Structure formats: C-alpha cells, structure tokens
Coordinates of C-alpha atoms in Angstrom, one line a residue:
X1 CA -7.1 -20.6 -16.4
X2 CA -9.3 -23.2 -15.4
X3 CA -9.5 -25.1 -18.5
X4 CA -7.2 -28.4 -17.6
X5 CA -7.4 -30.8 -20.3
X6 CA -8.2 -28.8 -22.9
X7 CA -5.0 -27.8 -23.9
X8 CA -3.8 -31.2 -25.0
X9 CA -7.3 -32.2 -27.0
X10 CA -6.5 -32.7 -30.3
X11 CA -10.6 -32.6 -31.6
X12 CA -12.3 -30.1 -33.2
X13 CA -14.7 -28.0 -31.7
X14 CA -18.3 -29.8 -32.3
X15 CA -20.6 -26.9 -31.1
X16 CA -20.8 -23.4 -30.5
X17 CA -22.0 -24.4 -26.9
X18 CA -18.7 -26.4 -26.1
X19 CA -17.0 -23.1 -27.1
X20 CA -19.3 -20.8 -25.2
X21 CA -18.2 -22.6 -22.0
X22 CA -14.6 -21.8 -22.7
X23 CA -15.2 -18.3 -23.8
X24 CA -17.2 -17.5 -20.2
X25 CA -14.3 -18.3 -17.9
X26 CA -12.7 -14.7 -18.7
X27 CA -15.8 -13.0 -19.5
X28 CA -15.9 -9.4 -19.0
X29 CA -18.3 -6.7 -20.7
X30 CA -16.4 -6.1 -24.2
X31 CA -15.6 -9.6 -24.8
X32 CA -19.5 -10.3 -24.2
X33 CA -20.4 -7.4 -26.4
X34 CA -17.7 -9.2 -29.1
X35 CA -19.8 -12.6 -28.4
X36 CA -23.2 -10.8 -29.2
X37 CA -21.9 -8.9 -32.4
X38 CA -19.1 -10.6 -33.8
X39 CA -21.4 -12.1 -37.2
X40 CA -22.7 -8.5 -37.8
X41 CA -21.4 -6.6 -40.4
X42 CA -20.9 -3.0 -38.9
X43 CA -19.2 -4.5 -36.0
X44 CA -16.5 -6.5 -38.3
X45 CA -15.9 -3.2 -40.1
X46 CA -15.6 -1.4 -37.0
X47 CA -12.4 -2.9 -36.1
X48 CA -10.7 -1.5 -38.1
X49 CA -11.4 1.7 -36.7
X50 CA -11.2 0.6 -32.8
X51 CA -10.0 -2.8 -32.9
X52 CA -6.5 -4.3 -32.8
X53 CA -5.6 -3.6 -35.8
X54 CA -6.2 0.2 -36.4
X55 CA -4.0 1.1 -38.8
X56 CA -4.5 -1.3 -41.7
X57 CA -7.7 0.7 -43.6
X58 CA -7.2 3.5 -46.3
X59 CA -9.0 5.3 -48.2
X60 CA -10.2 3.9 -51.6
X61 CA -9.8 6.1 -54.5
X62 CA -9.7 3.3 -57.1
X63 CA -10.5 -0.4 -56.8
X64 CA -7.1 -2.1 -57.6
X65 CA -6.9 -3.7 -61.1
X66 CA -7.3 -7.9 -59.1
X67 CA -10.2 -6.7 -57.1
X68 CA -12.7 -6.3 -60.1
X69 CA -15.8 -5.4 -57.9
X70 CA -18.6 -4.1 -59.7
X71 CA -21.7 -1.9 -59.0
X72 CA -24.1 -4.5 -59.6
X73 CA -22.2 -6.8 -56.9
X74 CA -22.6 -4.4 -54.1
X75 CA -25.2 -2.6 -55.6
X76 CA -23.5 1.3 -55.2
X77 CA -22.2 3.5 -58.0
X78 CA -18.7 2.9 -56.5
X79 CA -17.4 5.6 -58.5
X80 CA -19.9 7.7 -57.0
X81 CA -19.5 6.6 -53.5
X82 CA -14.9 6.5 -54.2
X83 CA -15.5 10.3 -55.2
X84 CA -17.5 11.2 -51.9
X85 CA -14.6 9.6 -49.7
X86 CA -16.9 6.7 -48.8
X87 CA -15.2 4.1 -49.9
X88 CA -12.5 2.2 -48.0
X89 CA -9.5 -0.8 -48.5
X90 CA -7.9 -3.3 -46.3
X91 CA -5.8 -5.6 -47.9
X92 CA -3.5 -8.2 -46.7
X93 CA -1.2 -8.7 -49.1
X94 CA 1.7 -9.3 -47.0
X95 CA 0.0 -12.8 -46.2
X96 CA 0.1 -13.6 -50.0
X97 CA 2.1 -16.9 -50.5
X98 CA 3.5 -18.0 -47.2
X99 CA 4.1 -21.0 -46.1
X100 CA 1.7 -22.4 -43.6
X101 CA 1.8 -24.6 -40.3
X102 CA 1.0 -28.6 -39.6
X103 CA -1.2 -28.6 -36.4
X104 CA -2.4 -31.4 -34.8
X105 CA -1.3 -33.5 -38.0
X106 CA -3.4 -31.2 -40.5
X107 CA -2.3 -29.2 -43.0
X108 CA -3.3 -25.0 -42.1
X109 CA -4.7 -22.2 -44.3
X110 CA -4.3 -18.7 -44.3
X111 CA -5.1 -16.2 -46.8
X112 CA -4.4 -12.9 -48.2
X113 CA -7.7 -11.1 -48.6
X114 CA -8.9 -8.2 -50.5
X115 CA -11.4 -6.3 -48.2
X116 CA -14.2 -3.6 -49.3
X117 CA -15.9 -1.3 -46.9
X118 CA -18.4 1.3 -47.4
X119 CA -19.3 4.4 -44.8
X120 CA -23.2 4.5 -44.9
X121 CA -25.3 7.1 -44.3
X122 CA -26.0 5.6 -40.8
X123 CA -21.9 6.4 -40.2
X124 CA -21.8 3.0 -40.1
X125 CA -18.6 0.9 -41.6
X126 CA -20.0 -2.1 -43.1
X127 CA -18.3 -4.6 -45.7
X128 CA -19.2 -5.1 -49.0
X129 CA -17.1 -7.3 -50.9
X130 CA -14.3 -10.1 -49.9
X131 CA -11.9 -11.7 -52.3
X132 CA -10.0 -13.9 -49.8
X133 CA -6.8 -14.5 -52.4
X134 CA -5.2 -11.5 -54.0
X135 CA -5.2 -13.2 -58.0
X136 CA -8.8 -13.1 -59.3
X137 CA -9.9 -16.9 -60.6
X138 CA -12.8 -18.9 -61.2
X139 CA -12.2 -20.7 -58.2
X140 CA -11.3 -17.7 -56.0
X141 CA -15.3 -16.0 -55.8
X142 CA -16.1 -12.3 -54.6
X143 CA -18.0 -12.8 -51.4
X144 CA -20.9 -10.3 -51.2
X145 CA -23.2 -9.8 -47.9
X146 CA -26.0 -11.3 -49.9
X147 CA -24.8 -14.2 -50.0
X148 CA -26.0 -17.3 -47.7
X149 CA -25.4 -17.0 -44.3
X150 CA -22.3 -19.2 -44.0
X151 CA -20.7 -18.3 -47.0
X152 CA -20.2 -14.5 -45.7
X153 CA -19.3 -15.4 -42.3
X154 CA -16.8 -18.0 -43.5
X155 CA -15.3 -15.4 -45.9
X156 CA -15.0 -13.0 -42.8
X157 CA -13.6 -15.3 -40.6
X158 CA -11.0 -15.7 -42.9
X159 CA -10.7 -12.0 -42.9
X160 CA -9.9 -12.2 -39.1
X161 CA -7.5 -15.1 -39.2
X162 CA -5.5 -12.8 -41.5
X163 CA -6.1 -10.3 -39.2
X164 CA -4.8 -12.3 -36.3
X165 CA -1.9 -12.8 -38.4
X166 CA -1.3 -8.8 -39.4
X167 CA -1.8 -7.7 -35.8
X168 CA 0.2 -10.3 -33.8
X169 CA 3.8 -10.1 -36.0
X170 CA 3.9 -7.0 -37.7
X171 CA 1.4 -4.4 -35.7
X172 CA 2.3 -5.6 -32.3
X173 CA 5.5 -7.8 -32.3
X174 CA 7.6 -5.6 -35.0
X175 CA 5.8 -2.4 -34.9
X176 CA 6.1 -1.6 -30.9
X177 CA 8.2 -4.5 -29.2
X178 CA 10.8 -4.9 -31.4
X179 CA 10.6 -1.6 -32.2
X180 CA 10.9 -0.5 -28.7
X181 CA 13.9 -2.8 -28.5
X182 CA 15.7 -0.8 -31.0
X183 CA 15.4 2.6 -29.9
X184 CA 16.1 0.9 -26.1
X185 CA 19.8 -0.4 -27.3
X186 CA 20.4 2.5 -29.2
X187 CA 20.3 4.8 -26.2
X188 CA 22.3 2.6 -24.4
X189 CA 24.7 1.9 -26.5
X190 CA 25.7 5.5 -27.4
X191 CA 23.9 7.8 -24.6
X192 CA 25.4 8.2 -21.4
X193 CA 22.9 8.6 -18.2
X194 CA 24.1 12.3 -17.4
X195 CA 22.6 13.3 -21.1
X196 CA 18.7 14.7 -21.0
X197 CA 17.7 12.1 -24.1
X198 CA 18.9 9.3 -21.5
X199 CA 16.6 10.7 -18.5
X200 CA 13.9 11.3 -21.3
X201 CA 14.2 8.1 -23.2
X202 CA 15.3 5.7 -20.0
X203 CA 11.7 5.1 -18.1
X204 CA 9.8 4.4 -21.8
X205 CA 12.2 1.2 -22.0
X206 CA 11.0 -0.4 -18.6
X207 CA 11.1 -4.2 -18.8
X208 CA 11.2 -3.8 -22.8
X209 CA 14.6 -6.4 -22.3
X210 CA 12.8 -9.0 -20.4
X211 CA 9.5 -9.2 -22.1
X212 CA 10.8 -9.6 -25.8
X213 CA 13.6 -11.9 -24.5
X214 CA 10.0 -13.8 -22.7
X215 CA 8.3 -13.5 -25.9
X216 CA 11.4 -14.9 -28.0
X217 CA 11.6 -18.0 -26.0
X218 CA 7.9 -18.7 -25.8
X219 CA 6.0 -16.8 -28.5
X220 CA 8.2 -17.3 -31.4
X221 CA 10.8 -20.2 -30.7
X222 CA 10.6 -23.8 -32.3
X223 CA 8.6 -24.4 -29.2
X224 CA 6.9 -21.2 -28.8
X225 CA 3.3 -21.1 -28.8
X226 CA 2.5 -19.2 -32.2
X227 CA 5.1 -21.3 -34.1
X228 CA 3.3 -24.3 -32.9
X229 CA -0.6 -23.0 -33.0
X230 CA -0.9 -20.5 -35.5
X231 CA -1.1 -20.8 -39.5
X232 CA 2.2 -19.1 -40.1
X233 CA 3.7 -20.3 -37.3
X234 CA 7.8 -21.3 -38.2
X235 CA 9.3 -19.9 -41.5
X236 CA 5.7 -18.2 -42.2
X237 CA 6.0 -15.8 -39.5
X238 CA 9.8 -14.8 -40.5
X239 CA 8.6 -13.9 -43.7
X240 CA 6.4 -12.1 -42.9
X241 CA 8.2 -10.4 -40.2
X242 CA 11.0 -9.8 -43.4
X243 CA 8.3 -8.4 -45.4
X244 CA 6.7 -6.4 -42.6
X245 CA 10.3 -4.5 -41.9
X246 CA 11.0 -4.1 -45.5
X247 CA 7.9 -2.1 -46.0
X248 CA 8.3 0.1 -42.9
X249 CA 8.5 3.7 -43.2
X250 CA 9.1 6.6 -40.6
X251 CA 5.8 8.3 -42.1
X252 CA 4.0 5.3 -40.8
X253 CA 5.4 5.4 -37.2
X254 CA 4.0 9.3 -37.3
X255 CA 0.5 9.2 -36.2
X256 CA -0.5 12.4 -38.0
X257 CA 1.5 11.4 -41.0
X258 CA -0.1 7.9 -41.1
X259 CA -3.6 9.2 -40.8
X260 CA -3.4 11.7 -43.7
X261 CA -1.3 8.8 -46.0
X262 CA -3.9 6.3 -45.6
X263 CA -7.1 9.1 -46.2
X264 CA -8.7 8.7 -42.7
X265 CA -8.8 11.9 -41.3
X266 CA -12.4 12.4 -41.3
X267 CA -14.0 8.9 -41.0
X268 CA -16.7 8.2 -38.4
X269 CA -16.5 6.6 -34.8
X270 CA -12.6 6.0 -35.6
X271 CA -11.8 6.6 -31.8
X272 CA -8.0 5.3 -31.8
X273 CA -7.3 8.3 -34.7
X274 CA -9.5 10.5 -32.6
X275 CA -7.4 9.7 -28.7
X276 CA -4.6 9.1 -30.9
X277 CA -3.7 12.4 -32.1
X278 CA -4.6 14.4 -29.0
X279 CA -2.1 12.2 -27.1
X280 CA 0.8 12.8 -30.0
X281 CA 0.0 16.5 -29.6
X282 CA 0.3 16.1 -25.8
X283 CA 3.3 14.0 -26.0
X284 CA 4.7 16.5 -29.1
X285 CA 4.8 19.3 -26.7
X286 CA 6.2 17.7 -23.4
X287 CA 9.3 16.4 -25.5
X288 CA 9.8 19.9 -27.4
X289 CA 9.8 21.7 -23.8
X290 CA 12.4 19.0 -22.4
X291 CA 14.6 19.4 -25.7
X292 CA 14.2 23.1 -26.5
X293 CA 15.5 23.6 -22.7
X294 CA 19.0 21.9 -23.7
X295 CA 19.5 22.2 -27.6
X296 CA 18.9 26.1 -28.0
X297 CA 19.7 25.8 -31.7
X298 CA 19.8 23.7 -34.5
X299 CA 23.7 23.8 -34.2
X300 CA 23.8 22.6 -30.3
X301 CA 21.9 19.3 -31.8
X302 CA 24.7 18.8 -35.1
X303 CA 27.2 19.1 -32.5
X304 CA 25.9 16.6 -29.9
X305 CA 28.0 13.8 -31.4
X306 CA 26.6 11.0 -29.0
X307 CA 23.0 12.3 -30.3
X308 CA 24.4 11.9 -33.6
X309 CA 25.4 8.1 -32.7
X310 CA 22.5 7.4 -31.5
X311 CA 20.3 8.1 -34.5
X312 CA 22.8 6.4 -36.7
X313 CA 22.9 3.1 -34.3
X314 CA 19.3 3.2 -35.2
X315 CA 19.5 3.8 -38.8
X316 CA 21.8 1.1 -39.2
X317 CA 21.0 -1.7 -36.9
X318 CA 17.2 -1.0 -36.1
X319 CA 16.5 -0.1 -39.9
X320 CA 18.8 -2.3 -41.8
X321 CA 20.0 1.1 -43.4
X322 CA 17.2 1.3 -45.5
X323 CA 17.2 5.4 -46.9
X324 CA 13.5 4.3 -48.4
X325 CA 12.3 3.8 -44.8
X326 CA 12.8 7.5 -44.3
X327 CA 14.5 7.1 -40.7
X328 CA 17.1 9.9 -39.8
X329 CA 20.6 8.8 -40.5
X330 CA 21.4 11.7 -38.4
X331 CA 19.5 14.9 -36.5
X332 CA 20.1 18.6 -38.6
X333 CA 17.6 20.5 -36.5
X334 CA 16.1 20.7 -33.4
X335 CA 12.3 20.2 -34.6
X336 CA 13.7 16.9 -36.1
X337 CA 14.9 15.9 -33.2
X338 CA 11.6 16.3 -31.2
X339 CA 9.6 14.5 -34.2
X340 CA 11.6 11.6 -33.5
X341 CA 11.4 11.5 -30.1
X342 CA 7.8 11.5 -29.7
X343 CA 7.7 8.6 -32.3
X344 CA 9.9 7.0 -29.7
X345 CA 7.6 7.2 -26.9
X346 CA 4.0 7.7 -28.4
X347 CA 5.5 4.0 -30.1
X348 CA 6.6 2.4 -26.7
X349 CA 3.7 3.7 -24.7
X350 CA 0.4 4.8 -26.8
X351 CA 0.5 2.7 -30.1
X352 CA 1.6 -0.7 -27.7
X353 CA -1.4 0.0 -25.6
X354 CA -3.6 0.5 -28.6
X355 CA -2.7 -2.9 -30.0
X356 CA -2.1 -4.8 -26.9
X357 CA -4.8 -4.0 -24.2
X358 CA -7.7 -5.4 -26.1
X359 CA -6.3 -8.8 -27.2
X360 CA -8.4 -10.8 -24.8
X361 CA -11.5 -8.0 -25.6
X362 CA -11.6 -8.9 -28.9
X363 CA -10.3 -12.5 -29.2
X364 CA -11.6 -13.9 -26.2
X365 CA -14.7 -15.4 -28.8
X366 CA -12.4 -17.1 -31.0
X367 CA -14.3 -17.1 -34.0
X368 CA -13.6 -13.3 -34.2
X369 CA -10.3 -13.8 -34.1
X370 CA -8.7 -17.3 -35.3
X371 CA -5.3 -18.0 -34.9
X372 CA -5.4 -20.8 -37.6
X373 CA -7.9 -23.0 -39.9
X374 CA -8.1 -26.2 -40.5
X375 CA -9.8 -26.2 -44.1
X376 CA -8.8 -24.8 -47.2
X377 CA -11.0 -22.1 -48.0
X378 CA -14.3 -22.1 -49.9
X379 CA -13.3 -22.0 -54.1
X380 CA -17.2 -21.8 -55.0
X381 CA -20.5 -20.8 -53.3
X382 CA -23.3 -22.3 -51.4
X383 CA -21.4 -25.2 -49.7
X384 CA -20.7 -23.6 -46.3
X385 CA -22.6 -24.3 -43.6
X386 CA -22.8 -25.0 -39.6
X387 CA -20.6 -27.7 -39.3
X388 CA -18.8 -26.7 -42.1
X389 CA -18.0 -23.6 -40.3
X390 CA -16.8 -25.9 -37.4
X391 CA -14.5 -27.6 -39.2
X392 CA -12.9 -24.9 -40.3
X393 CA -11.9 -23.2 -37.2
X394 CA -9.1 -24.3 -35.1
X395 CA -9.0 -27.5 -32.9
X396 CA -9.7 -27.2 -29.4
X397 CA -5.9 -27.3 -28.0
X398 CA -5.0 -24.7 -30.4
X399 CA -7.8 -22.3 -29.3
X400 CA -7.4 -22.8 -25.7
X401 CA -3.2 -22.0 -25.9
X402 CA -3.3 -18.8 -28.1
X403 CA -6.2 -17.5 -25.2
X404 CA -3.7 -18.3 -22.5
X405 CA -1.4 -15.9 -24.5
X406 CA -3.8 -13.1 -25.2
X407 CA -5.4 -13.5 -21.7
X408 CA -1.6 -13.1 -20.4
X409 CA -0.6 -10.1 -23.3
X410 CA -3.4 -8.3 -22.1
X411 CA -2.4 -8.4 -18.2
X412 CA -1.2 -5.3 -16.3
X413 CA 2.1 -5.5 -14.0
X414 CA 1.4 -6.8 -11.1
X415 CA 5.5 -7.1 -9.5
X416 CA 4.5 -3.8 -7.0
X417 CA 3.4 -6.2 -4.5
X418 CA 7.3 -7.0 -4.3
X419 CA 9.2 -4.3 -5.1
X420 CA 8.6 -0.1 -4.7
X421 CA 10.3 0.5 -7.9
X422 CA 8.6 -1.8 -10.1
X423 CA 4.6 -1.7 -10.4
X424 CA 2.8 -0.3 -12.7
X425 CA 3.5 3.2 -14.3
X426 CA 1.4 5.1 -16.4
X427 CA 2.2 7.1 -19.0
X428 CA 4.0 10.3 -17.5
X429 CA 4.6 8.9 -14.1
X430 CA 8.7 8.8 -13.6
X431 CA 9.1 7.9 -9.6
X432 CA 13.0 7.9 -10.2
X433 CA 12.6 11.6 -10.7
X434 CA 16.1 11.8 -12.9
X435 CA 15.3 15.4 -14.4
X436 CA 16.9 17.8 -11.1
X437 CA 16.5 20.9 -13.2
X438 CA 13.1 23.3 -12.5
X439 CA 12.2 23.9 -16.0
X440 CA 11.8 19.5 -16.8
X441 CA 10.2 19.2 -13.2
X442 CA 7.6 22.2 -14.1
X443 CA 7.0 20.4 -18.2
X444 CA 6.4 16.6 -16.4
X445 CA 3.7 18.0 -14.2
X446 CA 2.3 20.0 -16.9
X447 CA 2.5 16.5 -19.0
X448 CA 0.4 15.1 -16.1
X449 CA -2.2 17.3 -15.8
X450 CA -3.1 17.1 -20.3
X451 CA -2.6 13.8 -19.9
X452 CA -5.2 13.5 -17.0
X453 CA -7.6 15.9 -18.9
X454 CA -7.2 13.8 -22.4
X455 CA -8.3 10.9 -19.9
X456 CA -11.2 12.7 -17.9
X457 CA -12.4 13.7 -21.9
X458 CA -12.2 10.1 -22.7
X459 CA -14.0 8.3 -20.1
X460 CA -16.9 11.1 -20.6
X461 CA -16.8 10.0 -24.5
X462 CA -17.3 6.3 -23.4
X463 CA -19.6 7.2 -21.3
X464 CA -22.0 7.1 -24.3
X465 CA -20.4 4.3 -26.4
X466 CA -22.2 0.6 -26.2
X467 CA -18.3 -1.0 -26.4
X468 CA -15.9 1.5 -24.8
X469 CA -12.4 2.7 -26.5
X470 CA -10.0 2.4 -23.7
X471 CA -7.0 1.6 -25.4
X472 CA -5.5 5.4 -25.2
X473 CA -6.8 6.2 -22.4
X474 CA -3.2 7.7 -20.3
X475 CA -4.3 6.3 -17.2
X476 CA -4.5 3.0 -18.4
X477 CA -1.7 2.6 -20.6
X478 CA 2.0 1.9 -19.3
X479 CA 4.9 4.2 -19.8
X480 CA 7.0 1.0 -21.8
X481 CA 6.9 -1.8 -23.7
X482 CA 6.5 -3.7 -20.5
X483 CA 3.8 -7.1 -21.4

C-alpha cells in the first residue's frame, strides 16, 4: 500500500491535508466523488439508498415516542410530509449500550443514533434531524442542519461511525458471509453431489470456507484487525453480532419482502432496490426452471428426505431454531422450495456484492466512514470545531489498518493466473458444467443472456449518473462469497 510507517503512528491526524495524501494513494473516480461530497447533505442521505448499507432506511409513519422532533425544528409539517410518504428512519439501535474499545491507550465512543430524512421535492434525500443516543436528555441535543457548521458534521460523522459499525458485523459479516457459511455446510452435510440442489447450490459456495476462516483469524480474532481498531472491537462486536442474529428474519433475507416491510418501494434514485429486484426476478426464474424440472409436485419435494435435512440443518444450526425468524424447518411445496433457494444465492452472490464492492468507494475518505472516535460525543451545541473535528476522528494507525482491509474486501480474485479452475466467476458462469441434462443446460444459458441484458440496462442507467451504482451489476459481481 505504500504507506510504511503509518500503520504503527500512534498521533492523531493534525490536518485534513496529512489525510488527503493518504486518501490519494488508491484514488479512483467514486472515492474522489466521496472526497468532494462527503459534508453535503443529500450525499449522506443518499447512502442509504446506494451506499453500503442499503437496507437500514424505512419509511416513517410516526416519529418514535424518544425522538421528539418537532415542526419548528426542521421547519415541515411532519405530519403532513409522514402522510405523503416523505418521511424516512434510520436508527441504530442495535449499537445502544455496547461496550467499546481502548485504542492507542484512549478510551473509544460509538453511538446509537436516531436519524431523520426527508424526500424533497428536488427527489433529493437529505437529513433533517440527528439524535445521536436513543434516550432523549438535556445533554443528548437534536442536531438540526441549521446548526453551525461543525456541530452538523460532527453529528453525521457519528452517524457513519455507526454505520461502519452496522455494515461491517451485521450487513456484511452476518448477513452474507456467515450466512453463506451456513447454507454451504448444510448442503454438505446432508446433500449428496448426484442431487440437482448440490449441482445448483455447489458453485454459489466457492471459497466461502477459506475466506471466513481468513476473516476469523484476522478480522475478528483477539488480534484481528477490527477487534483491535474499531470502537466495538472485542466483546462489542459479539454483541452485536448476538443481537444482529436474534433479530434476523427470513422476510428480511427476501428482497421483495424487505422492500415492501421497510416502505421503500417507490423512493427516488434508490438504485440497489431498483438492480435489486430485477436480479431476484432473474435469479427467481432460473431456480424455478432447474427445480420444477426435478420436483414435479409438491409431494416429490415432502418426500425428498435429504432436502428435508437440509432445511432442518439450517433451521437448527444456522438459525438457532428460532420459529420467530420465519426460516423453513422443512419444505411442503415446491414454490417454497424455490423462494428459498433464490435467497440462497441472490444472498451469496447479489446482496455480498452490494455491500462489499464499494467498501474502498465509499470509505477510502475516512471521515465518511470512521471505524472508531476518539472523543465522547458533543452533550451541548456550539463547541465543535476544526480541530475539534480532528480530535475526534481516529488516530492515524487506526485509519491506515481498517483501509488496508477495505482496500483488500473490495479486491476481485485474482488466483486465475495459477490455476484454470479458480479465477474469477461471475454470477451465472459454472465452468464445471455439473448439470448433463438438456433442459438445466438450455435454463443456464437463458440465465446468461437476462443476466447480461440486466447488465447492458445498467451500465446505460450509469451512463447518466454523476457516481455510478455498480454494485449489482451481474458482470461484476462473483457467483460466491469468495473475498
């Protein structure tokens, strides 16, 4: 990386020029157009439509009883503006309480903010109100874009350290590798290879092993790298990993589900709902053509008792038994079986691409995208400032070693130097070939050509955008869980 000797200085950053120089050694043109919007407001709120973390905002149909906003705070008939579907939530509650790290000697903060956003008529997504602990208190203000410069952008950045936070252990560690993990050792455990849900399944759990036994031993060991440099690093992180799984439902796995849950369906520029969808649709049919070709009837399914095993390993070992998550304890009908499956895939291939590809994009400029800070955060108004701001964020050692990590998350395979078999695949690619049937040879190529077309339609989309959404774009994303 270029940056020898940084990762061992313990000293705070003293200037946004010192950090520039850092930022410019992996430069590319969405990390600059991060670095040239990250104080405004419409680009904060637009992560949460094409960011990282896509799947965090909902609909707001009432302000929650410890978030007493008021029209004369963000000066909108919120009523008004909740009734016209205008209004939107993000809140971090699963932060609220945990314990946080020691780094570099200091005591770390991370919060649990309460985040309002409002659709303007512009179609813009803008924030307008940011309690940063979830208890209303004297000493726990409303931050409001009319206030002073540094008080608002302190109040966000805290918004994105809890955002690093959300997205790194329970979007993208829990929601697609572990995930992935689980649905991997299920089918191996209890599907042999002759069965079609092994040929299926087996190419969407490419180097899924390896990576999260990597990420175990370097991520989230004693030693790993976010136990030593992020705020929750160490017993934070497990509980909110505990908290994260105990909250998990099937609905939310289901793209189409989730979006209609959370109230999304029709907001503005939210491009990962928009490539989403057509991709589960895509995936949704290649899977029902592949299953409906072996499993004629509802009965053929109930009968399949290694099918039945499989779902139940998952149930019970993936899913802690949990009937509230709403996983299958076992498959009654075809169409449930194909549900399922596309979760299992659009999960290992789509949703990991859509919250893994952009980690350097959009943390590259730490600032947008903290991994810890270093003061406690503001109780009262009109004391933040430029060095103040610089204080807060993380030292320089801690910046520079979560970047190594996101520059390396956000890498592609590059093994096909060595080895035929092992490069990169994208989604719908199988080069094993294990389907020998006509009617699964004649459904893969179809898959390939919507996939290509949902690709073609993308990159004509972008063509228009001033920051791109590539992140579900087929021919950039990998069939697996595989970095």
């Amino acid at each position: 990386m270029k940056l020898t000797g940084l990762a061992d200085c313990v000293q705070p950053w003293t200037d946004f020029d010192c950090l520039h120089r850092v930022f410019n050694w992996c430069k590319n043109d969405a990390s600059k157009y991060v670095y040239e919007h990250w104080r405004e407001d419409a680009f904060f709120g637009s992560q949460y439509l094409s960011g990282l973390n896509p799947i965090l905002i909902r609909r707001c149909t009432a302000l929650p009883q410890h978030f007493p906003v008021t029209d004369e705070m963000v000066h909108l008939d919120l009523n008004g503006e909740m009734e016209k579907g205008n209004m939107f939530l993000c809140d971090y509650k699963l932060l609220d309480g945990v314990k946080t790290n020691v780094i570099n000697g200091e005591h770390q903060y991370l919060t649990a903010p309460l985040v309002l956003l409002h659709k303007t008529p512009m179609d813009e997504l803008k924030p307008v109100a940011i309690q940063l602990k979830q208890k209303p208190a004297e000493d726990n203000p409303i931050f409001l874009p009319s206030d002073r410069e540094y008080d608002w952008l302190l109040a966000k950045t805290f918004v994105r350290s809890a955002d690093f936070h959300d997205h790194e252990l329970n979007v993208h560690l829990l929601r697609t590798h572990l995930l992935a993990e689980v649905f991997g050792v299920a089918l191996l455990r209890n599907i042999p290879r002759v069965h079609p849900l092994y040929k299926l399944l087996i190419p969407h759990t490419r180097y899924t092993f390896a990576i999260n036994t990597l990420a175990r031993k370097q991520l989230i060991s004693e030693d790993g790298v976010l136990t030593k440099y992020a705020a929750a690093g160490g017993e934070g992180m497990i509980t909110i990993l505990e908290r994260a799984l105990s909250s998990l439902t099937y609905r939310s796995l289901c793209l189409p589900e989730d979006i209609k849950d959370r109230g999304v369906e029709s907001v503005p520029k939210y491009y990962y709902r928009d490539d989403g969808l057509r991709l589960w649709d895509i995936i949704h049919r290649f899977v029902s053509g592949i299953l409906t070709n072996y499993y004629k009837s509802d009965s053929d399914v109930q009968k399949d008792s290694e099918l039945q095993n499989f779902i139940k390993n998952v149930f019970e070992n993936g899913f802690l038994s949990r009937k509230e998550s709403g996983i299958p304890q076992s498959f009654s009908a075809v169409d449930e079986l194909v549900k399922f499956v596309t979760m299992v895939i659009f999960t290992s291939s789509a949703q990991h691409s859509a919250v893994n590809n952009g980690q350097l994009d959009i943390g590259n400029w730490m600032p947008n995208f903290p991994p810890t800070l270093q003061r406690a955060p503001p109780t009262v108004k009109g004391r933040a400032n430029e060095n103040v701001f610089l204080q807060t964020l993380p030292d320089v050692n801690a910046t520079v070693n979560i970047l190594a990590i996101l520059w390396l998350l956000s890498k592609q395979s590059t093994d096909f130097v060595y080895d035929f078999y092992f490069y990169h695949v994208p989604l719908g690619r199988y080069p094993e070939e294990l389907f020998c049937e006509e009617v699964p040879h004649d459904l893969i190529k179809k898959f390939q050509e919507e996939l290509k077309e949902l690709g073609a339609a993308i990159g004509k989309r972008n063509a228009n955008l001033d920051l791109p959404y590539t992140y579900l774009d087929p021919q950039l994303m990998e069939n697996s869980v595989g970095i």
